Coordinates of C-alpha atoms and ligand atoms in Angstrom, one line a residue:
X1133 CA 19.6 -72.7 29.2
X1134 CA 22.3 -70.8 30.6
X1135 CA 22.7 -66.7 29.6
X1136 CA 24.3 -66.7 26.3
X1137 CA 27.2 -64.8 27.9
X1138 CA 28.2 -66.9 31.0
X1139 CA 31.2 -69.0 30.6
X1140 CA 30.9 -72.8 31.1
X1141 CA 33.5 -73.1 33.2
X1142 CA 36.0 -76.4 34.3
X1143 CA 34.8 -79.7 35.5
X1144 CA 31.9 -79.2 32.5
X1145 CA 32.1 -81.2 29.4
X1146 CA 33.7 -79.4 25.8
X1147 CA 31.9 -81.6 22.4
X1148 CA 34.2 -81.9 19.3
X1149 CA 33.4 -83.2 16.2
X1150 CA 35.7 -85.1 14.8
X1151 CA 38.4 -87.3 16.6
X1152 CA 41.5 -86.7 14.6
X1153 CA 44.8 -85.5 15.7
X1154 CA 43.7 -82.0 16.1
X1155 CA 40.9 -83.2 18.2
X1156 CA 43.4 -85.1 20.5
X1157 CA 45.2 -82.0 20.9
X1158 CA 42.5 -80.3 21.4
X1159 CA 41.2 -82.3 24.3
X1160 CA 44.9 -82.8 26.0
X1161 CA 44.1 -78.5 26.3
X1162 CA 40.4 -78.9 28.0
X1163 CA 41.8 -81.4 30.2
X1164 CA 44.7 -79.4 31.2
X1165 CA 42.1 -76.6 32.4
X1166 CA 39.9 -78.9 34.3
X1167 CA 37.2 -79.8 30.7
X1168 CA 36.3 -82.9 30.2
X1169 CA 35.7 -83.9 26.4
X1170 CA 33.2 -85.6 24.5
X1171 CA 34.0 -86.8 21.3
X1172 CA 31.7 -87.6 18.3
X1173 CA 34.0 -90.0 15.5
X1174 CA 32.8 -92.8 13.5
X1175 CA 35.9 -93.9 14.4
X1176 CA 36.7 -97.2 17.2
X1177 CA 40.6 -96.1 17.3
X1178 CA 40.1 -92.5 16.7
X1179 CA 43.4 -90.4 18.5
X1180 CA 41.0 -88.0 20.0
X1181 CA 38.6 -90.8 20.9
X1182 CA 41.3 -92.4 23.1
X1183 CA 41.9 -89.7 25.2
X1184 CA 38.6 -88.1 26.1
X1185 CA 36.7 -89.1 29.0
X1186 CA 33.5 -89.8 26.3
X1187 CA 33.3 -91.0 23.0
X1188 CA 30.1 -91.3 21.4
X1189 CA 31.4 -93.7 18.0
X1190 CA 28.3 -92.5 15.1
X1191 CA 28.5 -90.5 12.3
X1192 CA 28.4 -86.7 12.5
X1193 CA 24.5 -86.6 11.2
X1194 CA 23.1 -89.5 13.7
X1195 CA 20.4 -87.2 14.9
X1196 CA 20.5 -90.2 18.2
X1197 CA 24.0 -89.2 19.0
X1198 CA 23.8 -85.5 18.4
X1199 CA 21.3 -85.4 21.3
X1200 CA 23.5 -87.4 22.9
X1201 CA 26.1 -84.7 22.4
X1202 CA 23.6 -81.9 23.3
X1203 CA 22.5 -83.7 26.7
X1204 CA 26.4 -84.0 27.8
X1205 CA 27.8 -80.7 26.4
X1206 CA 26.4 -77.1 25.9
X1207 CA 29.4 -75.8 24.1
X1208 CA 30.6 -77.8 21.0
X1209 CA 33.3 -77.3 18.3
X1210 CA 34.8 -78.6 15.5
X1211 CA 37.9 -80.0 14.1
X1212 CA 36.9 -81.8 11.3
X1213 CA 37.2 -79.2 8.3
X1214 CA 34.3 -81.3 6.2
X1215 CA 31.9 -81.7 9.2
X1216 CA 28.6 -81.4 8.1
X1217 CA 27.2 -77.8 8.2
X1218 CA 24.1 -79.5 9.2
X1219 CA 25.3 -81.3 11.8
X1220 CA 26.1 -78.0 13.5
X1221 CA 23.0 -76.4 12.8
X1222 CA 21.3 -79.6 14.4
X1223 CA 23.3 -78.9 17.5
X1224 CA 22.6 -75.5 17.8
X1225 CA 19.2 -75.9 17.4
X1226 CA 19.2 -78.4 20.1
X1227 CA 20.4 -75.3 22.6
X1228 CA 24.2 -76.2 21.9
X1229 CA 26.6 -73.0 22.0
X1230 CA 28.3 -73.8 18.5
X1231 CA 31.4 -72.3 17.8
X1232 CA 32.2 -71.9 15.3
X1233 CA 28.9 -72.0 13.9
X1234 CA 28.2 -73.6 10.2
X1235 CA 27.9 -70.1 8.2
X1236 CA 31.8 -69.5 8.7
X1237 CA 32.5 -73.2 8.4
X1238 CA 30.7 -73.8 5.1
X1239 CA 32.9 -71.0 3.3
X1240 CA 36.1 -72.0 4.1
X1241 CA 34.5 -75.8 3.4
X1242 CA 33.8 -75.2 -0.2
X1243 CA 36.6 -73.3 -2.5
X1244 CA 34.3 -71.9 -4.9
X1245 CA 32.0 -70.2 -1.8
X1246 CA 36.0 -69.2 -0.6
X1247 CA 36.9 -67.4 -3.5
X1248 CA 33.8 -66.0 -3.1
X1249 CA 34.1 -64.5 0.0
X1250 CA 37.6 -63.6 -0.5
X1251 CA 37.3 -62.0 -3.7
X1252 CA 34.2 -60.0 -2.0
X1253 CA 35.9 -58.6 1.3
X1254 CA 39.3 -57.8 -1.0
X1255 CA 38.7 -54.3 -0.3
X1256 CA 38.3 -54.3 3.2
X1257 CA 40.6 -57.1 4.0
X1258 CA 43.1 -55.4 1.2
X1259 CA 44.4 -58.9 0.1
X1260 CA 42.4 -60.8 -2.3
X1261 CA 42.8 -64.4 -3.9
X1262 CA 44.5 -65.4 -7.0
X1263 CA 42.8 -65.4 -10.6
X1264 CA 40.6 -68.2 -11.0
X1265 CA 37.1 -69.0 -12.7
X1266 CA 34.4 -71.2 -11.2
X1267 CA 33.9 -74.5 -13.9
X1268 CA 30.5 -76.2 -13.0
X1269 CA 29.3 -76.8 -16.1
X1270 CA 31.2 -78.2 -19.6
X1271 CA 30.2 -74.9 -21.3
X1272 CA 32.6 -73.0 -18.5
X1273 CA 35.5 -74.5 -19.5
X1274 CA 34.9 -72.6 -23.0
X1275 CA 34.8 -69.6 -21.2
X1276 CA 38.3 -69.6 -19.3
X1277 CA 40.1 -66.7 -19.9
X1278 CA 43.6 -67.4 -21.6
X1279 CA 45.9 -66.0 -18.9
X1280 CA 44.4 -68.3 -16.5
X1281 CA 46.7 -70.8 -18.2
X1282 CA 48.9 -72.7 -16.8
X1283 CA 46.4 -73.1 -13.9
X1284 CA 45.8 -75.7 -11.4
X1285 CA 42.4 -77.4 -10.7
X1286 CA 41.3 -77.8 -7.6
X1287 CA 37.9 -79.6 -6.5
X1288 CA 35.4 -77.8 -4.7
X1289 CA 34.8 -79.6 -1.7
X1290 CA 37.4 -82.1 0.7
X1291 CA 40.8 -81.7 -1.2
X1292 CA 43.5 -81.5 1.3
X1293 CA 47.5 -81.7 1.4
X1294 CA 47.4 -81.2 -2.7
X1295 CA 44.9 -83.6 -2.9
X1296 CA 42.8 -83.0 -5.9
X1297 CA 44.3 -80.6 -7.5
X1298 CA 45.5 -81.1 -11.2
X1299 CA 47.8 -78.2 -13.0
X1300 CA 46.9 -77.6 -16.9
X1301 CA 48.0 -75.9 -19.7
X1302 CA 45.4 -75.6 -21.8
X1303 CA 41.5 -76.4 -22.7
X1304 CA 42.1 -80.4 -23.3
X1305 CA 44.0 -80.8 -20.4
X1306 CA 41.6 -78.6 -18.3
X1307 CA 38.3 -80.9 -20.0
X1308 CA 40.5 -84.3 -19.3
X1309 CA 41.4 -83.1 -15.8
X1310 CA 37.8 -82.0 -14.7
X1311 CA 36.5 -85.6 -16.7
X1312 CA 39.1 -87.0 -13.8
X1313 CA 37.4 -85.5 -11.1
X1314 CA 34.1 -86.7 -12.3
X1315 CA 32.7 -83.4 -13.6
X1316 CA 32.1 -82.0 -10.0
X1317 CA 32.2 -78.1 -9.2
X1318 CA 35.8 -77.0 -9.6
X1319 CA 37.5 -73.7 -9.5
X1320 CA 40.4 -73.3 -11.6
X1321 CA 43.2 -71.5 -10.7
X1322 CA 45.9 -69.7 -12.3
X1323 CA 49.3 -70.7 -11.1
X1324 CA 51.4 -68.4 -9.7
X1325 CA 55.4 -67.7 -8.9
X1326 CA 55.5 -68.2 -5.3
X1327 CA 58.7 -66.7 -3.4
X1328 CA 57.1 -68.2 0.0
X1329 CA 54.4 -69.3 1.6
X1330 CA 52.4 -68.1 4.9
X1331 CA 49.8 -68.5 7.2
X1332 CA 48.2 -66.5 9.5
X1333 CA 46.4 -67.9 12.9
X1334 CA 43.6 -65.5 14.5
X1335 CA 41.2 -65.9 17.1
X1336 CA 38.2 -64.6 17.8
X1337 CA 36.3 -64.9 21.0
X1338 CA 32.6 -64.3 21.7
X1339 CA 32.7 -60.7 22.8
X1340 CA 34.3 -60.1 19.5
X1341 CA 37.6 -59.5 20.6
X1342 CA 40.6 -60.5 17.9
X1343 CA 43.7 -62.0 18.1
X1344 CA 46.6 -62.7 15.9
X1345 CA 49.9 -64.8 16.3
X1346 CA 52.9 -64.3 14.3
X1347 CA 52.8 -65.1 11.0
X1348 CA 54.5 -68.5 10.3
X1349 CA 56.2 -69.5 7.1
X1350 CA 55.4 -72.9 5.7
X1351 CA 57.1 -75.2 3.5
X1352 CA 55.1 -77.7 1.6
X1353 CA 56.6 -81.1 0.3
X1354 CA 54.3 -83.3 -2.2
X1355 CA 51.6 -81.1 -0.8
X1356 CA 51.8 -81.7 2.8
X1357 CA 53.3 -79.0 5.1
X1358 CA 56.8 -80.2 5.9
X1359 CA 57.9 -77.4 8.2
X1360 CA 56.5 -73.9 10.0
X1361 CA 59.0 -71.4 11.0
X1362 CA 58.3 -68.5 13.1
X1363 CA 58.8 -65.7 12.9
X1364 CA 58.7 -65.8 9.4
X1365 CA 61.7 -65.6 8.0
X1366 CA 60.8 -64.0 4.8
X1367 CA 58.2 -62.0 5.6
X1368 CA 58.8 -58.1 6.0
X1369 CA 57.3 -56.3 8.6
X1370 CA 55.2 -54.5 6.4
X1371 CA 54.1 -57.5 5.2
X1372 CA 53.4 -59.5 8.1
X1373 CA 51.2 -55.9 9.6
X1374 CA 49.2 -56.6 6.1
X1375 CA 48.5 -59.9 6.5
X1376 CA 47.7 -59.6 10.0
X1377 CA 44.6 -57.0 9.4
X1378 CA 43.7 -59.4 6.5
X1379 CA 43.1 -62.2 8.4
X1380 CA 41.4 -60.3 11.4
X1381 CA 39.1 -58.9 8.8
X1382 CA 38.2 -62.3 7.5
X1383 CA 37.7 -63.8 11.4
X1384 CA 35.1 -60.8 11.7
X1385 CA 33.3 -60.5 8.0
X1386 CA 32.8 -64.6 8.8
X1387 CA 30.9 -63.6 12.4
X1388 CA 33.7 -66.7 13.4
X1389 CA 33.9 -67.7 17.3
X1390 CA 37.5 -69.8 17.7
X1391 CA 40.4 -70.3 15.9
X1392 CA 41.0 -70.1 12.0
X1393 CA 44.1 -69.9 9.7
X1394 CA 44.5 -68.3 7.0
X1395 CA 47.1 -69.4 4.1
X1396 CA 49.0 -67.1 2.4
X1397 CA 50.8 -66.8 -1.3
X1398 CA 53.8 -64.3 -1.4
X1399 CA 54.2 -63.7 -4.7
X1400 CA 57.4 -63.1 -6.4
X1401 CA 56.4 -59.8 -7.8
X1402 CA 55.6 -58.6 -3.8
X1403 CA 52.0 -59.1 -4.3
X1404 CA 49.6 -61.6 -1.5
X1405 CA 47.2 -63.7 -2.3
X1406 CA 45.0 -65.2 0.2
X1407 CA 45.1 -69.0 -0.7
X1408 CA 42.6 -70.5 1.7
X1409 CA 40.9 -70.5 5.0
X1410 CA 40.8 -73.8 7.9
X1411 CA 38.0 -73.0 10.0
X1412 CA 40.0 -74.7 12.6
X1413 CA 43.2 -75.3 14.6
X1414 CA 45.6 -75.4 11.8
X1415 CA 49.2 -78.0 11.6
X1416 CA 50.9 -74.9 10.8
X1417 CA 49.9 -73.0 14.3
X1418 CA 51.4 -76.7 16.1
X1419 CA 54.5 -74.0 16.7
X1420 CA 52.5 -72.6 19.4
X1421 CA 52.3 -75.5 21.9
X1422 CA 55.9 -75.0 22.7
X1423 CA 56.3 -71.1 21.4
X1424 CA 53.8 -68.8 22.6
X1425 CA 52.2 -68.2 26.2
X1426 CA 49.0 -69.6 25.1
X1427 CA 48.4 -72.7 22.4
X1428 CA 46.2 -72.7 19.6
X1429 CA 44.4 -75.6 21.3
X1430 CA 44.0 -73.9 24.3
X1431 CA 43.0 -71.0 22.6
X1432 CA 40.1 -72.6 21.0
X1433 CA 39.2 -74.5 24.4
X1434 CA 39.0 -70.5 25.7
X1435 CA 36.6 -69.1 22.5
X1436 CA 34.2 -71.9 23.1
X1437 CA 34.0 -72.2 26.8
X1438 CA 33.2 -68.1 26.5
X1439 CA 36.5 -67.4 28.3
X1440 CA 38.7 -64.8 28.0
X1441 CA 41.4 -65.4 25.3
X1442 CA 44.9 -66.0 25.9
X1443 CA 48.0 -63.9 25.2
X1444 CA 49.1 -64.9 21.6
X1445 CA 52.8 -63.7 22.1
X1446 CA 55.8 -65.5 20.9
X1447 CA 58.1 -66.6 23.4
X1448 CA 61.0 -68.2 21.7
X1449 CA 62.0 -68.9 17.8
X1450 CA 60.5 -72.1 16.2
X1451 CA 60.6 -74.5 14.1
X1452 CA 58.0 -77.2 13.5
X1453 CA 58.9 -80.4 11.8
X1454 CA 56.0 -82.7 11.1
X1455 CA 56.5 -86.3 10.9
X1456 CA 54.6 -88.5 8.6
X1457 CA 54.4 -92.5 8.3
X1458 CA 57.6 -92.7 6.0
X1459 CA 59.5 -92.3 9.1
X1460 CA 58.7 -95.9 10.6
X1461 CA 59.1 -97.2 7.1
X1462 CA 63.0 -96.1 5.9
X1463 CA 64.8 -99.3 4.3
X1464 CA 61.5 -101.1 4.2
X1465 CA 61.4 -102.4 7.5
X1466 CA 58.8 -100.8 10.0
X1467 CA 60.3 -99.6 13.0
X1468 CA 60.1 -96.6 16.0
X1469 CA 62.4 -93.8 15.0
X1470 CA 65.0 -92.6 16.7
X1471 CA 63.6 -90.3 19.1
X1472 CA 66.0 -90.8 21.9
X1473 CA 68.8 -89.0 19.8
X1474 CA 66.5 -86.9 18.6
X1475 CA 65.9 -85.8 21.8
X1476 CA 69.4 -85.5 22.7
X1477 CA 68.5 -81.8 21.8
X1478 CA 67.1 -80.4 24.9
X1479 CA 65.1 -77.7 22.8
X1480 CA 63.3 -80.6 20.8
X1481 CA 59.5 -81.4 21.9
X1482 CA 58.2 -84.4 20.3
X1483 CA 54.4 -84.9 20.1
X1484 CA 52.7 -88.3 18.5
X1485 CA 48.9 -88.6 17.9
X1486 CA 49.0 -92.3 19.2
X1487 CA 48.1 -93.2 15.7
X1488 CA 48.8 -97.3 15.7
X1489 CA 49.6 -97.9 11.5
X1490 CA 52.2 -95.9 9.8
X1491 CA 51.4 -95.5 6.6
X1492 CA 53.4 -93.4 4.1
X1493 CA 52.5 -89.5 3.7
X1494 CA 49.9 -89.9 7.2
X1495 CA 50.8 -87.3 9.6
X1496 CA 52.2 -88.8 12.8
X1497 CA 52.9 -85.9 14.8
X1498 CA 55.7 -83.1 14.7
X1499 CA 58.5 -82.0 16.8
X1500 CA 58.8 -78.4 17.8
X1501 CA 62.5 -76.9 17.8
X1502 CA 62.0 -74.3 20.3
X1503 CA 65.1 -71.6 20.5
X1504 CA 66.6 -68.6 21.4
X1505 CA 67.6 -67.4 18.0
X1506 CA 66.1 -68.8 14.4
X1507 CA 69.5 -70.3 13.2
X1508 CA 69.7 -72.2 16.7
X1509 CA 66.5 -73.6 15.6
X1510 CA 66.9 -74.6 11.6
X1511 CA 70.3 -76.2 12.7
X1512 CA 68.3 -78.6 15.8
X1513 CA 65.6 -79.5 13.4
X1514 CA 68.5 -80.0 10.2
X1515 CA 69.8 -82.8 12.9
X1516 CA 66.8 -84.4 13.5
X1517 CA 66.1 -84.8 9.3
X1518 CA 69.5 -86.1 9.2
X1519 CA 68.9 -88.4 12.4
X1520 CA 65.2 -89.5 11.4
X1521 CA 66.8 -89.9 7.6
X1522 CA 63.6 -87.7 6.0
X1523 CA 64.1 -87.7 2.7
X1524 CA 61.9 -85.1 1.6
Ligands
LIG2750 P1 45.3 -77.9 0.1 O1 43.8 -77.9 0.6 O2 45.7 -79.3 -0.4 O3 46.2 -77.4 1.2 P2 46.0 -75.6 -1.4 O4 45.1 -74.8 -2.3 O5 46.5 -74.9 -0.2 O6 45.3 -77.0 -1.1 O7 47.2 -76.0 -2.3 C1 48.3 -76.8 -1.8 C2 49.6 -76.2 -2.2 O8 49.7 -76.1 -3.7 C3 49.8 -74.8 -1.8 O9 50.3 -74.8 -0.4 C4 50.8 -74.3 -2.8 O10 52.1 -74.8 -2.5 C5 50.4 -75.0 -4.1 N1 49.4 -74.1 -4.8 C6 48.1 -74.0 -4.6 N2 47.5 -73.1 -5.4 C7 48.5 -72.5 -6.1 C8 48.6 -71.5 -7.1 N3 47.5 -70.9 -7.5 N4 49.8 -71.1 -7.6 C9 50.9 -71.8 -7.2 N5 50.9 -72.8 -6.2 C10 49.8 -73.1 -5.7
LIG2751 MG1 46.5 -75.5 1.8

């Protein structure tokens, strides 16, 4: 096995679990730097699948093709939040370089380990996360503090985009909505009066250096990001220096190799909360493809090969605009949007995952307004709504 420390270097293969979107972006990177990629995905039609030169179609715990991945690959990562920790470990254990490796994973996979871990560091990372109180038993719910209420519950394990999460109002709702979820741990969460939301993107490479982009602002529609703007319009400095040590705390106190986001609550009052950690590439860091010297997926291609890390610095202003199924399906009929007006707006950089079926709320790919200014860049992307007739 090679020293721990060397580098692999170009014309070796890169593994990724999982053969999403982010995994197709992912492997466009590697390939851009001279990887090859080897994909694991149950999936025949997966977007990542398409693209890289290998794709070994099992699920992520087929011990068979996880030594298939170890014999082709001696670095692997991940971008499937709800990979199996074990699959990892298996990996690792086979002599893989994992990164990055299941401990950090499993936190940010499970909420109630999160607010664990968040509610730990507080101190140290000087933001903490909102009130909330672990229900894993009927007998907790009789023990939920009152000002907890209204709160939102949120399963424990694979919610994403607002999925499974239920607000209540009080202890029948609460018993009714954790009946819903079928009586599985659950962490309930008091709601709070959000003035905006953030995130923050930080790397961390193998010689334990740290790196942090800009923080982006995010707005959420039905739950599913709708559009990232950076910088963050607002965010104050003093605010954005905050969150910043915050989430380079959290990369380190996780022992994380590679890329990780973490979301952020400003709170009306001032206050941040820490909402939640990907252990991942993130849809809100898509900005940096077109924004910053060095992409988040390239970024992550650097922390696992052993390289050194990239210059996080923000080039232009940005706006990202994601673009879901709905798109192909205004007026009932399915057809391609618009893009050729859209792209009438020279700053406008479209990007599709190659995903065949539009389906309402599935995330297509995104457009990145890149500018010179931040009202240059909300007026392009106000077009392209107009033009691609979102509705959200
Ligand atoms: P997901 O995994 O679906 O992204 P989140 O916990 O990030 O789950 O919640 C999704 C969205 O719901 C957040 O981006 C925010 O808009 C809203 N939300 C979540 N928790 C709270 C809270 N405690 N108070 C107010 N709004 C919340
Ligand atoms: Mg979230």
């Amino acid at each position: 096995m090679a020293d721990r420390l060397d580098p692999v270097l170009p014309g070796s293969y890169l593994g990724i679990l999982g053969g999403g979107q982010l995994g197709r972006m992912f492997t466009h990177a590697a390939q851009a730097m001279g990887y090859k990629v080897c994909v694991l995905d149950p999936d025949a039609n997966s977007p990542a699948g398409a693209v890289a030169e290998k794709h070994i179609q099992a699920d992520y715990v087929d011990h068979q093709a996880l030594k298939e991945m170890a014999a082709c690959c001696s670095s692997v990562s991940t971008e499937f939040e709800n990979v199996p920790a074990q699959a990892l470990d298996e990996l690792e254990a086979l002599g893989v370089y994992v990164a990055p490796r299941s401990g950090g994973v499993s936190v940010a996979q499970n909420r109630v380990a999160e607010k664990k871990f968040l509610a730990t560091w507080k101190a140290e990372a000087g933001i903490g996360p909102a009130p909330h109180f672990v229900i894993e038993h009927a007998t907790d719910i009789d023990h939920v503090a009152a000002d907890l209420y209204p709160g939102i519950l949120k399963i424990a394990r694979m919610g994403y985009d607002g999925k499974g999460q239920i607000t209540v109002s009080n202890k029948e709702q609460l018993t009714a909505a954790w009946q819903e979820f079928g009586q599985v741990p659950c962490v309930l969460e008091k709601r709070m009066e959000l003035d905006f939301e953030v995130s923050a993107l930080v790397v961390r490479g193998h010689d334990d250096e740290v790196l942090a982009y800009p923080v982006a602002q995010n707005i959420h529609k039905n739950g599913i990001l709708h559009t990232t703007t950076v910088p963050a319009p607002s965010l104050k400095a003093d605010q954005e220096v905050k969150i910043i040590e915050a989430a380079k705390a959290i990369i380190r106190r996780l022992d994380y190799v590679g890329v990780l986001c973490v979301e952020f609550f400003v709170l009306k009052s001032g206050e941040i909360v820490a909402n939640e950690i990907a252990p991942r590439p993130h849809n809100s860091g898509h900005y940096t493809q077109n924004a910053c010297v060095t992409s988040q997926f390239e970024q992550q291609v650097r922390a696992m090969a052993r390289l050194p890390l990239g210059s996080t610095k923000l080039i232009q202003s940005t706006v990202m605009l994601n673009i879901l199924g709905d798109e192909w399906l205004v007026d009932g009929d399915r057809s391609e949007p618009k893009w050729h007006i859209v792209l009438k707006n020279h700053s406008a950089k479209l990007h599709l995952y190659g995903k065949a079926e539009p389906r309402q709320a599935r995330k297509m790919g995104h457009i990145n307004f890149v500018g010179n200014n931040p009202s240059e860049v909300d007026v392009a992307c106000a077009e392209a709504i107009k033009v691609l007739r979102i509705q959200r």
